[in-house]
Short mmCIF file of C-alpha atoms and ligand atoms in Angstrom, two decimals:
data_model
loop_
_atom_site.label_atom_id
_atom_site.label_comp_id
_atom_site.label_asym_id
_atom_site.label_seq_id
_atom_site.Cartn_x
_atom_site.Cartn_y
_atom_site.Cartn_z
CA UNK A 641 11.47 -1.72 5.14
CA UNK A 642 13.29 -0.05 8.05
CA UNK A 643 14.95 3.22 9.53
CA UNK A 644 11.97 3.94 11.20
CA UNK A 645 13.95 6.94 12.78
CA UNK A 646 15.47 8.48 9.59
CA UNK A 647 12.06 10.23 8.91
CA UNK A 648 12.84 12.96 11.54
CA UNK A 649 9.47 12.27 13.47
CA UNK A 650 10.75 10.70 16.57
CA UNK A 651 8.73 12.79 19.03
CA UNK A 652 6.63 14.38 17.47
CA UNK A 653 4.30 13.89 13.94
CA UNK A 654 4.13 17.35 12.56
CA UNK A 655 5.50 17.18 9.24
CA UNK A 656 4.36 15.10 6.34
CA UNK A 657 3.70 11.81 6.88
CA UNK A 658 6.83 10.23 4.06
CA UNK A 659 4.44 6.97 3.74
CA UNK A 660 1.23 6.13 3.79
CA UNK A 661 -0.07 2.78 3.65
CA UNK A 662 -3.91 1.99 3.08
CA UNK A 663 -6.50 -0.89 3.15
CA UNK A 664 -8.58 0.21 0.38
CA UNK A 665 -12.00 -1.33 2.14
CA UNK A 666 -15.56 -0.90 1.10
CA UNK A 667 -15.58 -1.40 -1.89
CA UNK A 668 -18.31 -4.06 -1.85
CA UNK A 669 -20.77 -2.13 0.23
CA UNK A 670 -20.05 0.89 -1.52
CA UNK A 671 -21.53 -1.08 -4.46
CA UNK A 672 -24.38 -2.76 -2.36
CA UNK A 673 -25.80 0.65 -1.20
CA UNK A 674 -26.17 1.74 -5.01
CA UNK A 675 -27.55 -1.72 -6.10
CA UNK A 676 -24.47 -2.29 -8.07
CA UNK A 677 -22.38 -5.16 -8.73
CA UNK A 678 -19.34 -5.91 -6.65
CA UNK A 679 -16.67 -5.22 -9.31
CA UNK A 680 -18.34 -1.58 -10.16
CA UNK A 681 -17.16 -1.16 -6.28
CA UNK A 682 -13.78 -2.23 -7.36
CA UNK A 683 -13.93 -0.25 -10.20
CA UNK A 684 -14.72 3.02 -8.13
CA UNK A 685 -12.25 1.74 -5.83
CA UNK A 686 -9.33 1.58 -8.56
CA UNK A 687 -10.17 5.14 -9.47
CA UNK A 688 -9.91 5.71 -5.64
CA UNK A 689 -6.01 4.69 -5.97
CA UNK A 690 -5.48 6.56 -9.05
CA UNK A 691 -6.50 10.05 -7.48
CA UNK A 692 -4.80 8.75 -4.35
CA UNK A 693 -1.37 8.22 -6.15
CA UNK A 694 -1.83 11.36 -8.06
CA UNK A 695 -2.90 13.29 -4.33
CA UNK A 696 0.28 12.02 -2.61
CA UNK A 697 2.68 12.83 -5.21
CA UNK A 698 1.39 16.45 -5.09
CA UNK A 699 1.91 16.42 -1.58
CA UNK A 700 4.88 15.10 -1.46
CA UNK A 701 4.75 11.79 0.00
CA UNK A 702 7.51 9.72 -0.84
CA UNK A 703 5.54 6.57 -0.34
CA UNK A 704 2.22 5.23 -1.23
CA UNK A 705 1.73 1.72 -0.26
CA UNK A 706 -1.64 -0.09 -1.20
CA UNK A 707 -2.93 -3.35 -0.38
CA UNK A 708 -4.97 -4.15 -3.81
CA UNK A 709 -5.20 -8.35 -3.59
CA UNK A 710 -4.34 -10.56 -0.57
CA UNK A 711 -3.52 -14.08 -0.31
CA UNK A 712 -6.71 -14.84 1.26
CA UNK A 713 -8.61 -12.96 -1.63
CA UNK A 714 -8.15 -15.97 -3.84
CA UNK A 715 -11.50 -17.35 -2.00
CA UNK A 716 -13.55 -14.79 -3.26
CA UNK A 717 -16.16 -15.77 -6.50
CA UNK A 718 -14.21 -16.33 -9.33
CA UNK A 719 -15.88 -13.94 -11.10
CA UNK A 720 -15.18 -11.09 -8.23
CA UNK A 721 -10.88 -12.08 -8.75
CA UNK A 722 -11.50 -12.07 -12.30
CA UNK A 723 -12.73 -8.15 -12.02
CA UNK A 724 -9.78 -7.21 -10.02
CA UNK A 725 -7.48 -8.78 -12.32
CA UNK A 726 -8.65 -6.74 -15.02
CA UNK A 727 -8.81 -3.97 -13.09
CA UNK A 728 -4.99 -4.22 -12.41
CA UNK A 729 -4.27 -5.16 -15.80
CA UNK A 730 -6.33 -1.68 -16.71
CA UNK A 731 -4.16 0.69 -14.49
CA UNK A 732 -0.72 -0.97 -16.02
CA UNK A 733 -1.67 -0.52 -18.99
CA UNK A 734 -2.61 2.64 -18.43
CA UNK A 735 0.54 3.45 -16.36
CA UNK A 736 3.22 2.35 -18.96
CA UNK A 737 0.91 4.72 -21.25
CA UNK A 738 0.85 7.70 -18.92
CA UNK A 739 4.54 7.21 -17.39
CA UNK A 740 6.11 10.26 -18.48
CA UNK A 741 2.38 12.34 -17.59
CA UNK A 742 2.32 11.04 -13.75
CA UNK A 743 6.18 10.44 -13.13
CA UNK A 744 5.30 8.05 -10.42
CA UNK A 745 7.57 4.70 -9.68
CA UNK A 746 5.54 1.77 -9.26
CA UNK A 747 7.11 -1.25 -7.33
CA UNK A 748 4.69 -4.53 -7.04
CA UNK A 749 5.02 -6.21 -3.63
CA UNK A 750 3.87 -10.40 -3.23
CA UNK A 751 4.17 -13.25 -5.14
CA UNK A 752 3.50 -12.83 -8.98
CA UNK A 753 3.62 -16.78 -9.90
CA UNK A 754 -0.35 -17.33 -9.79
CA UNK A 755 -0.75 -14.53 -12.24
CA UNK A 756 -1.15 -14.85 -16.05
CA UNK A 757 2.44 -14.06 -18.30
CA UNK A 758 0.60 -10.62 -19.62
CA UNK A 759 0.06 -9.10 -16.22
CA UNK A 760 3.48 -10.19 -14.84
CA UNK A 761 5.01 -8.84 -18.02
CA UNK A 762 3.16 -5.38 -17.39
CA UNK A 763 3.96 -5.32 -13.48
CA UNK A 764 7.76 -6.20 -14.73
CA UNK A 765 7.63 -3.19 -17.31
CA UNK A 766 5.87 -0.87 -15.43
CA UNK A 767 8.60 -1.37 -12.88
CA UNK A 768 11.27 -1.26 -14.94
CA UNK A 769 10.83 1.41 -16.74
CA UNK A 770 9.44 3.41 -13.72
CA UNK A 771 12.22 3.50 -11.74
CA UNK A 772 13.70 6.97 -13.09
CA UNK A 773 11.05 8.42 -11.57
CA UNK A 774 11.77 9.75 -7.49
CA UNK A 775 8.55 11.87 -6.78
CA UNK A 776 6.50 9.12 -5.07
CA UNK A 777 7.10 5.41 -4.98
CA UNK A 778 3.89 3.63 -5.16
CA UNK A 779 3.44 0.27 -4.31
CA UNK A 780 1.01 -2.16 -4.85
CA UNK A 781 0.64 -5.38 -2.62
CA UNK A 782 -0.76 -7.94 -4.88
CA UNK A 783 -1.03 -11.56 -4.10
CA UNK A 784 0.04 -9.85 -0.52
CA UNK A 785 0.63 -11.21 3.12
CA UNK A 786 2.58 -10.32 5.63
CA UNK A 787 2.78 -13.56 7.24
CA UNK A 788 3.69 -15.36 3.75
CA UNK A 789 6.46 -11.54 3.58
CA UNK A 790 8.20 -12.16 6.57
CA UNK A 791 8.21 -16.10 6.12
CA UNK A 792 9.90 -15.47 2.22
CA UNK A 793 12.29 -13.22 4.20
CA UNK A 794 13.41 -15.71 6.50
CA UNK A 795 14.18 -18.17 3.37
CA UNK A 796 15.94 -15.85 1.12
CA UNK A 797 17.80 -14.82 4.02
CA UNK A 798 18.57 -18.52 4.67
CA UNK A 799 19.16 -18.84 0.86
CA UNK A 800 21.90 -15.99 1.33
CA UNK A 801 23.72 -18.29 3.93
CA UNK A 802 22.62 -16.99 7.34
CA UNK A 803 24.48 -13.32 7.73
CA UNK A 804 24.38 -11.80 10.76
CA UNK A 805 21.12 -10.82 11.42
CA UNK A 806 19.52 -7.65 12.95
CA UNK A 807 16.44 -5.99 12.45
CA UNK A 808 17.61 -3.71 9.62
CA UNK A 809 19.77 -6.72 7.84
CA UNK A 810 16.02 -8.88 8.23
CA UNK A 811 14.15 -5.61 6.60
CA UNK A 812 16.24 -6.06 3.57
CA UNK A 813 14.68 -9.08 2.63
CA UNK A 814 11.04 -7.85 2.77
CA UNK A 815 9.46 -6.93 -0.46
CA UNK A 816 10.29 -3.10 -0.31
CA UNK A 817 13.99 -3.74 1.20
CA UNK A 818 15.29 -0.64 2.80
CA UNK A 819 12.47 1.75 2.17
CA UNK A 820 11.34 3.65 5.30
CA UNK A 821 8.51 2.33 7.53
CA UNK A 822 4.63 3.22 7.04
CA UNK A 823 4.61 6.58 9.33
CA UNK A 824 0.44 6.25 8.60
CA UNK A 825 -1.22 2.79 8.21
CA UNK A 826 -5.12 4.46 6.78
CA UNK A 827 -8.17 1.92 6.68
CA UNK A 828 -11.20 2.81 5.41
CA UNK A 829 -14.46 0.53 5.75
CA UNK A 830 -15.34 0.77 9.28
CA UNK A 831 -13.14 -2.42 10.35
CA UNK A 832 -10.40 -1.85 13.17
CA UNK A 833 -7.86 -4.33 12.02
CA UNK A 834 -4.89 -5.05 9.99
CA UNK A 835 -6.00 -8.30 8.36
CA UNK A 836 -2.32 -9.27 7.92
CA UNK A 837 -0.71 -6.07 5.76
CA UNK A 838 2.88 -5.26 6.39
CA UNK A 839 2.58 -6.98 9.45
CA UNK A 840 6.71 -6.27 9.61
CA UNK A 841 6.37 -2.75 8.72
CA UNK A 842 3.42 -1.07 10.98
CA UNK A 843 5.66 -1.95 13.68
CA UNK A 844 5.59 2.21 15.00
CA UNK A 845 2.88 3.43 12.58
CA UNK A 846 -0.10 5.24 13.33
CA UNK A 847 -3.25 3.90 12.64
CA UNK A 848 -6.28 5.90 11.41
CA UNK A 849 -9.99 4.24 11.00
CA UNK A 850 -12.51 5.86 8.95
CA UNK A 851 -16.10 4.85 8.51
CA UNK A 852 -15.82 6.26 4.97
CA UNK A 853 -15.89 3.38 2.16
CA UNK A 854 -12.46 3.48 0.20
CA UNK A 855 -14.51 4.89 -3.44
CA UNK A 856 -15.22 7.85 -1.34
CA UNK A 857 -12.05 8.46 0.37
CA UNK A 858 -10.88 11.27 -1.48
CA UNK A 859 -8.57 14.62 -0.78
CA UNK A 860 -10.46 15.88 2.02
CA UNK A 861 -10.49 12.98 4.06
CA UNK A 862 -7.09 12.36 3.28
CA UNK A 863 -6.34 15.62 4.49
CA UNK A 864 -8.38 14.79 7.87
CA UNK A 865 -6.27 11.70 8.12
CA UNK A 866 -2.75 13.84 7.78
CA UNK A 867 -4.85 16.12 10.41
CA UNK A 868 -4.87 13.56 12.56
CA UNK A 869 -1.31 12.35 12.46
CA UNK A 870 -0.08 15.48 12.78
CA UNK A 871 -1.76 15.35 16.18
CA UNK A 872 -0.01 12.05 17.31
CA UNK A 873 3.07 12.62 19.82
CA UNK A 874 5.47 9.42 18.10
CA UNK A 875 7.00 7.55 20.80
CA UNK A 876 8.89 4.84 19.55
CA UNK A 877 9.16 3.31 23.03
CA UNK A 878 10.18 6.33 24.59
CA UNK A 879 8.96 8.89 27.03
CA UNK A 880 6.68 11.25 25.97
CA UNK A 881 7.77 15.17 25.86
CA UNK A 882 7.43 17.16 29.40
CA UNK A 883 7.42 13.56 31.06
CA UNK A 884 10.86 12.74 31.01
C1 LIG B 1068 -11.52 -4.65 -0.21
O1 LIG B 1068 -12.87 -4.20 -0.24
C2 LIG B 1068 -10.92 -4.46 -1.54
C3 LIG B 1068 -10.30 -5.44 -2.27
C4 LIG B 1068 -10.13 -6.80 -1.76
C5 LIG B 1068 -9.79 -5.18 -3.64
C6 LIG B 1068 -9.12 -3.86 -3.85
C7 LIG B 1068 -8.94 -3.66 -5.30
C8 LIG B 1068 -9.04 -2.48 -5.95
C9 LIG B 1068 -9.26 -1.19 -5.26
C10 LIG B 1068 -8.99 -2.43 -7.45
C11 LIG B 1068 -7.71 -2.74 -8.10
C12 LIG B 1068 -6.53 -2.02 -7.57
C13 LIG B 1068 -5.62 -1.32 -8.28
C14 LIG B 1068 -4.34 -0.97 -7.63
C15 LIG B 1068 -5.83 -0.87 -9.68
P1 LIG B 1068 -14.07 -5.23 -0.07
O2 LIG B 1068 -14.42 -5.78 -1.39
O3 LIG B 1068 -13.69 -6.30 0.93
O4 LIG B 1068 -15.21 -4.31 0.48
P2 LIG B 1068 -16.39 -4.75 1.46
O5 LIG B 1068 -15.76 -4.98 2.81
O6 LIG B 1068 -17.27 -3.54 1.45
O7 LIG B 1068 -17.05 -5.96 0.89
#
């Protein structure tokens, strides 16, 4: 991802934010406080996404980008992966079913190889055959670092015999390529950390905390985390207005 300056928000943050990324946390205790399982918490939290994706394309953010499975998540009980999995394999399914309903392109970030052949045949189909679609690009981080990103980078960029590198050249070999930066990096949960996400990426982003557990983070509080943004002088490195 790149051309953190080709969003028009150098100096200030009042329009739209053109990409959101989120740590969709709490799902657990979301499911703790109502005596339920873990996976019904990821199950709330899936429908979270869902009204998420279908909230930013009626906005008109051009970028949605989730973290849904890390590569530290493979410690987790086997049961609790297991639940995610068919969670995932749930919304493709659904997604290659709804396509032409929701008109949103989905583009799968991280390494598919641990995954079973029918859910890297879905992610494959969903993102072929989504990529007619322009509204909102969302993507899903699954099997995700950004450590294990930006190391990958550095070897297909070694694998393309060394060209000359710069910052924008290096974004190019990150899972999204050239897509703009995250303007908003949202996590939900209570925690104040990245826990290695687009570790490349946040690079200028604004960061919004919210004690609100991901099942519950709906419109309004997405709307209080645009607020917010739009309240945010962007610097880049810069002086701030009136200082200069
Ligand atoms: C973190 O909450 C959440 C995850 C590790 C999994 C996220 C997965 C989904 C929302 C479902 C599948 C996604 C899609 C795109 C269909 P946590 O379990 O660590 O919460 P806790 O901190 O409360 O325990």
């Amino acid at each position: 991802m790149s051309d953190r300056t080709d969003n028009g928000l150098a100096g200030g943050a009042s329009q739209l934010p053109r990409h959101i990324a989120v740590i969709m946390d709490g799902n657990g205790r979301w499911a703790k406080k109502r005596g339920l399982p873990r996976t019904a918490g990821h199950t709330a939290g899936a429908d979270s996404f869902r009204r998420a994706a279908r909230y930013c394309r009626k906005l008109g953010v051009e970028y949605l980008t989730v973290y849904a499975f890390s590569t530290e998540n493979w410690k987790r009980p086997a049961e609790e992966v297991a639940g995610i999995m068919k969670l995932l394999e749930q919304y493709l399914r659904q997604a290659l079913r709804d396509m032409e309903k929701e008109k949103i392109r989905i583009c799968i970030f991280g390494d598919l190889a641990p995954f079973s052949p029918e859910l890297r045949q879905m992610c494959a189909e969903c993102m072929e055959r989504s990529k007619i679609y322009s509204g909102c690009q969302v993507n899903i981080c699954l099997n995700y670092g950004g450590r294990d990103e930006i190391v990958r980078a550095a070897e297909r960029w070694a694998a393309d015999g060394c060209p000359a590198l710069s910052e924008d050249v290096f974004s190019g070999y990150m899972w999204g390529g050239h897509i703009p930066d995250p303007d908003l990096l949202i996590r939900p949960g209570g925690e104040m950390r990245i826990s290695n996400f687009l570790l490349w990426e946040l690079a200028y982003a604004e960061l919004y905390f919210s004690d609100v557990l991901w099942p519950d983070f709906d419109e309004k509080e997405f709307d209080k985390a645009i607020a917010a943004y739009r309240g945010r002088e962007r610097r880049f490195g810069d002086v701030g207005e009136g200082k200069a």
